[in-house]
Amino acid sequence: MNAKIVLLPGDGIGPEVIREAEAVLRHIATKFGHTFTFSSHMIGGCAIDATGSALPDETLAACREADAVLLGAVGGPKWDDPKAKTRPEAGLLKIRKELGLYANLRPITTFDCLLDSSPLKRNIIEGTDILFFRELTGGLYFGKSGLEQNADGSETAYSTMTYSTHEIERIVRMAAQAAMKRRKKLTMVDKANVLEASRLWRRVSERVVKTEFPELAYDVVLVDSMAMHLISRPATFDVVVTENMFGDILTDEGSMLPGSLGLLPSASLGEPGPGLYEPIHGSAPDIAGKGLANPLATILAAAMLLRHSLNLSEEAAAIEAAVTSVLNSGHRTKDIAQKGQTSISTTEMGQLVLKAL
Ligand code: IPM
Ligand code: MN
């Protein structure tokens, strides 16, 4: 097949990990007889420096034309000034909104050979295989917000969590469909004991599940208790669906289950059009340019890209198997190396995955 893939390396370790993932995609194209055309564009801090905008029009236009987008990471201390006109993160939020990417899929799976790299005990995380659906274009991130000056010289700021029936329905439906293909269990996380927006989530979600997916085992959990259950009984969850900010926080927490943020990919999907794939980790400015970054999350994001946007599940599975086999052979980047274990560089890890393929 022919596919146009846009690469958005971004900032920090973004370019290093994208380089390895691109090599893996090129290898897959050759091996399976596909033609992938790559083009690279700016997003985030580097785009602010070059154009003044965190998401230049040219980048957005290229993404709209593409079959799929693979992103590294954005941000860094250089652009952290709270008084700055624009921030790298604005580019990420804008691309999500503009491409209508309302569903962020974050799988949290553990690798058997890494069970001892997790800060949690082996017997707790063993068997964990969760698929998070984080709502990505609504809630506090996009609701009405503002900053007002008070008469006494102090300030009042507000951000509102806003959701419509339609926004809840479509993501719950997508999560439920995924659960039907897995272990048929769906958990919806909210804060309905306090928030009006959560009470709408609860009503809409229950209706969608009960009327359209009666076979699903369905439960609702409050977000504070979910934070606890996620580390006390992670293996009991299958698909979890939740609003934007709860999902942001819970998936960072969940990323510690497999032992490192450096292993987890994510996919942002939505309206017809390209999906956006990225590692769940950030730009890690402290290790940028040192060859220390773990490219596996981005390589696994490339596998998700093949599966979800190009419908190439055999190719995706080949990448995932290659990653597992490299880890099984004991190779570790610094983030997942145990005390005393030697670690390899970003490029060495990428090369090993290519060899395994
Ligand atoms: C993420 C990140 C982003 C978010 C930031 C960088 C805006 O933390 O993708 O989880 O909060 O959504
Ligand atoms: Mn986050």
Coordinates of C-alpha atoms and ligand atoms in Angstrom, one line a residue:
M1 CA 0.0 0.0 0.0
N2 CA 1.0 3.7 -0.4
A3 CA 0.8 5.9 2.7
K4 CA 1.8 9.4 3.5
I5 CA 3.3 9.7 7.0
V6 CA 4.0 13.1 8.6
L7 CA 6.8 13.2 11.2
L8 CA 6.7 15.8 13.9
P9 CA 9.9 15.3 15.9
G10 CA 9.4 18.4 18.1
D11 CA 11.7 19.2 21.0
G12 CA 14.1 17.6 23.4
I13 CA 14.4 13.8 22.9
G14 CA 11.7 14.0 20.2
P15 CA 14.0 14.0 17.2
E16 CA 16.1 11.1 18.6
V17 CA 13.2 8.8 19.2
I18 CA 11.5 9.7 15.9
R19 CA 14.7 8.9 14.0
E20 CA 14.6 5.3 15.3
A21 CA 10.8 4.9 14.7
E22 CA 11.2 6.2 11.2
A23 CA 13.9 3.6 10.5
V24 CA 11.6 0.9 11.8
L25 CA 8.8 2.1 9.5
R26 CA 11.1 2.2 6.5
H27 CA 12.2 -1.3 7.2
I28 CA 8.6 -2.5 7.5
A29 CA 7.8 -0.9 4.1
T30 CA 10.7 -2.7 2.4
K31 CA 9.9 -6.0 4.1
F32 CA 6.2 -6.0 3.4
G33 CA 6.3 -4.3 0.0
H34 CA 4.7 -0.9 1.0
T35 CA 5.5 2.6 -0.1
F36 CA 5.6 5.0 2.8
T37 CA 6.4 8.6 2.0
F38 CA 7.7 10.6 4.9
S39 CA 7.8 14.4 5.4
S40 CA 9.0 16.1 8.5
H41 CA 7.5 19.3 10.0
M42 CA 7.9 21.6 13.0
I43 CA 5.8 21.7 16.1
G44 CA 6.3 23.0 19.7
G45 CA 9.3 25.0 20.9
C46 CA 11.4 24.7 17.8
A47 CA 8.4 25.9 15.7
I48 CA 8.0 28.9 18.1
D49 CA 11.6 29.8 17.6
A50 CA 11.4 29.5 13.8
T51 CA 8.0 30.9 13.1
G52 CA 6.5 32.4 16.3
S53 CA 3.8 29.7 16.3
A54 CA 3.8 26.4 18.1
L55 CA 1.8 24.9 15.2
P56 CA 2.6 26.6 12.0
D57 CA -0.1 26.6 9.3
E58 CA 2.2 24.7 7.0
T59 CA 2.5 21.9 9.6
L60 CA -1.2 21.6 10.1
A61 CA -1.8 21.6 6.3
A62 CA 0.7 18.7 5.9
C63 CA -1.0 16.8 8.7
R64 CA -4.4 17.2 7.1
E65 CA -3.0 15.7 3.8
A66 CA -1.4 12.8 5.6
D67 CA -2.7 9.3 6.3
A68 CA -1.1 9.4 9.7
V69 CA 1.1 11.6 11.9
L70 CA 3.9 10.4 14.2
L71 CA 4.9 12.9 16.9
G72 CA 8.0 12.9 19.2
A73 CA 7.5 15.4 22.1
V74 CA 7.2 19.1 22.7
G75 CA 8.4 21.5 25.3
G76 CA 11.4 22.4 27.4
P77 CA 12.7 24.9 29.9
K78 CA 13.6 27.3 27.2
W79 CA 9.9 28.0 26.5
D80 CA 8.7 27.7 30.1
D81 CA 8.4 31.4 30.9
P82 CA 4.9 31.8 32.3
K83 CA 4.7 35.2 30.7
A84 CA 5.5 33.9 27.2
K85 CA 2.9 34.7 24.5
T86 CA 2.7 31.1 23.5
R87 CA 3.9 27.8 24.8
P88 CA 5.0 24.6 23.0
E89 CA 2.1 22.7 24.5
A90 CA -0.4 25.0 22.7
G91 CA 0.8 23.3 19.5
L92 CA -0.2 19.9 20.8
L93 CA -3.6 21.1 22.0
K94 CA -4.3 22.8 18.7
I95 CA -3.4 19.9 16.5
R96 CA -5.6 17.6 18.7
K97 CA -8.5 20.0 18.3
E98 CA -8.0 20.9 14.6
L99 CA -7.8 17.2 13.6
G100 CA -10.8 16.3 15.8
L101 CA -8.8 13.7 17.8
Y102 CA -11.2 13.2 20.6
A103 CA -10.0 9.8 21.7
N104 CA -6.6 9.2 23.2
L105 CA -5.8 5.4 23.5
R106 CA -3.2 4.7 26.0
P107 CA -2.5 1.0 26.5
I108 CA -0.8 0.0 29.7
T109 CA 0.7 -3.4 29.3
T110 CA 3.5 -5.0 31.2
F111 CA 6.4 -7.0 29.8
D112 CA 7.1 -10.2 31.7
C113 CA 10.8 -9.7 31.5
L114 CA 10.5 -6.2 33.0
L115 CA 8.2 -7.1 35.9
D116 CA 11.1 -6.4 38.3
S117 CA 11.8 -2.9 36.9
S118 CA 8.5 -1.7 38.2
P119 CA 8.4 0.2 41.5
L120 CA 5.4 -2.0 42.3
K121 CA 5.6 -5.6 43.4
R122 CA 5.6 -8.3 40.8
N123 CA 2.5 -10.0 42.2
I124 CA 0.5 -6.8 41.9
I125 CA 1.3 -5.9 38.3
E126 CA 1.5 -9.4 36.8
G127 CA -1.1 -9.8 34.1
T128 CA -1.9 -6.0 33.8
D129 CA -3.3 -5.2 30.4
I130 CA -5.4 -2.0 30.5
L131 CA -6.5 0.1 27.6
F132 CA -7.2 3.7 28.6
F133 CA -9.5 5.9 26.5
R134 CA -8.9 9.5 27.5
E135 CA -11.2 12.1 26.1
L136 CA -8.9 14.6 24.4
T137 CA -10.7 17.6 23.0
G138 CA -13.0 18.7 25.8
G139 CA -13.2 19.3 29.5
L140 CA -10.9 21.6 31.5
Y141 CA -8.4 21.8 28.6
F142 CA -10.8 23.5 26.3
G143 CA -13.6 24.9 28.4
K144 CA -14.2 28.5 29.1
S145 CA -11.3 30.0 31.1
G146 CA -10.2 33.4 32.2
L147 CA -8.3 35.7 34.5
E148 CA -10.0 38.6 36.2
Q149 CA -8.6 41.5 38.2
N150 CA -10.3 42.1 41.5
A151 CA -10.9 45.5 43.0
D152 CA -8.4 44.9 45.8
G153 CA -5.6 44.2 43.2
S154 CA -5.7 40.4 43.6
E155 CA -6.7 38.1 40.7
T156 CA -9.3 35.4 40.1
A157 CA -8.7 32.7 37.6
Y158 CA -11.1 30.0 36.4
S159 CA -11.1 27.0 34.1
T160 CA -14.3 25.1 33.5
M161 CA -15.0 21.4 32.8
T162 CA -17.5 21.4 30.0
Y163 CA -18.9 18.4 28.2
S164 CA -21.9 17.8 25.9
T165 CA -23.9 14.6 25.5
H166 CA -22.4 14.1 22.0
E167 CA -18.8 14.4 23.3
I168 CA -19.4 11.8 25.9
E169 CA -21.3 9.4 23.7
R170 CA -18.7 9.2 21.0
I171 CA -15.8 8.3 23.2
V172 CA -17.8 5.9 25.4
R173 CA -19.0 4.2 22.3
M174 CA -15.4 3.9 21.0
A175 CA -14.2 2.5 24.3
A176 CA -17.1 0.1 24.5
Q177 CA -16.4 -1.2 21.0
A178 CA -12.8 -1.8 22.0
A179 CA -13.9 -3.6 25.1
M180 CA -16.1 -5.9 23.1
K181 CA -13.0 -7.1 21.2
R182 CA -11.1 -7.6 24.4
R183 CA -12.2 -9.0 27.8
K184 CA -15.6 -7.3 27.6
K185 CA -15.1 -5.2 30.6
L186 CA -15.5 -1.4 30.7
T187 CA -14.8 1.0 33.6
M188 CA -15.9 4.6 33.5
V189 CA -14.0 7.0 35.8
D190 CA -15.6 10.2 37.0
K191 CA -16.2 12.5 40.1
A192 CA -20.0 12.4 40.0
N193 CA -20.2 13.0 43.8
V194 CA -19.0 16.5 43.2
L195 CA -19.0 17.6 39.6
E196 CA -22.0 18.3 37.4
A197 CA -20.0 17.4 34.3
S198 CA -19.3 14.0 35.8
R199 CA -23.0 13.5 36.5
L200 CA -23.7 13.9 32.8
W201 CA -20.9 11.5 32.0
R202 CA -22.4 9.0 34.3
R203 CA -25.9 9.2 32.8
V204 CA -24.8 9.3 29.2
S205 CA -22.2 6.5 29.6
E206 CA -24.7 4.2 31.3
R207 CA -27.3 4.7 28.6
V208 CA -24.8 4.1 25.8
V209 CA -23.5 0.9 27.4
K210 CA -26.9 -0.5 28.6
T211 CA -28.6 0.1 25.2
E212 CA -25.8 -0.6 22.7
F213 CA -23.4 -2.9 24.6
P214 CA -25.6 -5.0 27.0
E215 CA -23.0 -7.8 27.0
L216 CA -20.3 -5.6 28.6
A217 CA -19.5 -5.9 32.3
Y218 CA -19.7 -2.2 33.2
D219 CA -18.7 -0.3 36.3
V220 CA -18.1 3.2 37.4
V221 CA -15.3 4.3 39.8
L222 CA -14.6 7.7 41.3
V223 CA -11.3 9.2 40.1
D224 CA -9.8 9.4 43.6
S225 CA -10.4 5.8 44.3
M226 CA -9.3 4.9 40.8
A227 CA -5.9 6.4 41.6
M228 CA -5.7 3.9 44.4
H229 CA -7.1 0.9 42.6
L230 CA -4.7 1.4 39.7
I231 CA -1.8 0.6 41.9
S232 CA -3.5 -1.9 44.2
R233 CA -5.3 -4.1 41.7
P234 CA -4.3 -3.0 38.1
A235 CA -4.8 -6.5 36.7
T236 CA -8.5 -6.3 37.3
F237 CA -9.1 -3.6 34.7
D238 CA -9.7 -4.1 31.0
V239 CA -10.9 -0.9 29.2
V240 CA -11.1 2.4 31.1
V241 CA -12.8 5.5 29.8
T242 CA -12.6 8.9 31.3
E243 CA -12.6 12.7 30.7
N244 CA -9.5 14.6 29.6
M245 CA -7.7 15.7 32.8
F246 CA -8.6 12.6 34.8
G247 CA -7.1 10.6 31.9
D248 CA -4.0 12.7 31.7
I249 CA -3.3 12.1 35.4
L250 CA -4.3 8.5 35.7
T251 CA -2.3 7.4 32.6
D252 CA 0.9 9.0 34.0
E253 CA 0.3 7.1 37.2
G254 CA -0.4 3.9 35.1
S255 CA 2.8 4.4 33.2
M256 CA 4.7 3.4 36.2
L257 CA 3.2 -0.1 36.2
P258 CA 5.4 -1.4 33.4
G259 CA 8.4 0.4 35.0
S260 CA 9.0 3.2 32.6
L261 CA 7.3 6.0 30.7
G262 CA 9.8 5.1 27.9
L263 CA 7.8 2.0 27.0
L264 CA 4.3 3.4 26.4
P265 CA 2.8 4.5 23.1
S266 CA -0.4 6.3 22.5
A267 CA -2.8 6.9 19.6
S268 CA -5.2 9.8 19.2
L269 CA -8.1 9.1 16.9
G270 CA -11.4 10.7 16.1
E271 CA -13.1 12.1 13.1
P272 CA -12.2 10.7 9.7
G273 CA -8.8 11.9 8.9
P274 CA -5.3 11.1 10.0
G275 CA -4.6 9.6 13.5
L276 CA -1.8 11.0 15.6
Y277 CA 0.6 8.7 17.3
E278 CA 3.2 9.5 20.0
P279 CA 5.1 8.2 22.9
I280 CA 3.3 9.1 26.2
H281 CA 6.6 10.5 27.6
G282 CA 7.5 14.1 27.3
S283 CA 10.5 15.8 25.7
A284 CA 12.9 15.0 28.7
P285 CA 15.1 18.0 28.2
D286 CA 17.5 16.7 30.9
I287 CA 18.6 13.8 28.7
A288 CA 18.1 15.3 25.3
G289 CA 21.0 14.8 22.8
K290 CA 22.8 12.3 25.0
G291 CA 21.6 9.1 23.4
L292 CA 19.9 8.0 26.6
A293 CA 16.3 8.1 25.6
N294 CA 14.4 4.9 25.2
P295 CA 13.0 4.8 21.6
L296 CA 10.7 1.8 22.3
A297 CA 7.6 3.9 23.2
T298 CA 7.8 5.7 19.8
I299 CA 8.6 2.5 18.0
L300 CA 5.5 1.0 19.6
A301 CA 3.5 4.1 18.6
A302 CA 4.6 3.5 15.0
A303 CA 3.1 0.0 15.4
M304 CA -0.2 1.5 16.6
L305 CA 0.0 3.8 13.6
L306 CA 0.2 0.8 11.2
R307 CA -2.7 -1.0 13.0
H308 CA -5.1 1.9 13.5
S309 CA -4.5 4.2 10.6
L310 CA -3.2 1.9 7.8
N311 CA -5.0 -1.3 8.8
L312 CA -1.7 -3.2 8.7
S313 CA -2.1 -5.4 11.8
E314 CA 0.4 -8.1 10.7
E315 CA 3.1 -5.4 10.3
A316 CA 2.2 -3.9 13.7
A317 CA 2.4 -7.3 15.4
A318 CA 5.8 -7.8 13.8
I319 CA 7.1 -4.6 15.4
E320 CA 5.6 -5.5 18.8
A321 CA 7.1 -9.0 18.6
A322 CA 10.5 -7.5 17.7
V323 CA 10.4 -5.2 20.7
T324 CA 9.4 -8.0 23.1
S325 CA 12.2 -10.2 21.7
V326 CA 14.8 -7.4 22.2
L327 CA 13.7 -6.9 25.8
N328 CA 13.6 -10.7 26.4
S329 CA 17.2 -10.9 25.3
G330 CA 18.1 -8.6 28.1
H331 CA 18.8 -5.3 26.3
R332 CA 18.0 -2.2 28.3
T333 CA 18.2 1.5 27.8
K334 CA 19.1 3.4 31.0
D335 CA 15.5 4.0 32.1
I336 CA 14.7 0.3 32.4
A337 CA 18.1 -1.0 33.4
Q338 CA 18.3 -2.6 36.8
K339 CA 21.1 -1.7 39.2
G340 CA 24.4 -3.0 37.9
Q341 CA 23.0 -3.8 34.5
T342 CA 24.8 -2.2 31.5
S343 CA 22.6 0.0 29.4
I344 CA 22.6 0.7 25.7
S345 CA 22.0 3.9 23.7
T346 CA 18.9 5.1 21.8
T347 CA 20.4 4.2 18.5
E348 CA 21.7 0.8 19.7
M349 CA 18.2 0.0 20.9
G350 CA 16.7 1.1 17.5
Q351 CA 19.3 -1.1 15.6
L352 CA 18.4 -4.1 17.8
V353 CA 14.7 -3.8 16.9
L354 CA 15.6 -3.6 13.2
K355 CA 17.7 -6.7 13.6
A356 CA 14.9 -8.5 15.3
L357 CA 12.6 -7.6 12.5
Ligands
IPM1 C1 0.0 14.5 27.5 C2 0.7 15.8 28.0 C3 0.0 17.0 27.5 C4 -1.4 17.0 28.1 C5 0.6 18.3 27.7 C6 2.1 18.4 27.2 C7 -0.2 19.5 27.1 O1 0.9 15.8 29.3 O2 -0.1 14.3 26.3 O3 -0.5 13.8 28.4 O4 -1.6 17.4 29.2 O5 -2.3 16.5 27.4
MN2 MN 0.1 14.1 30.4

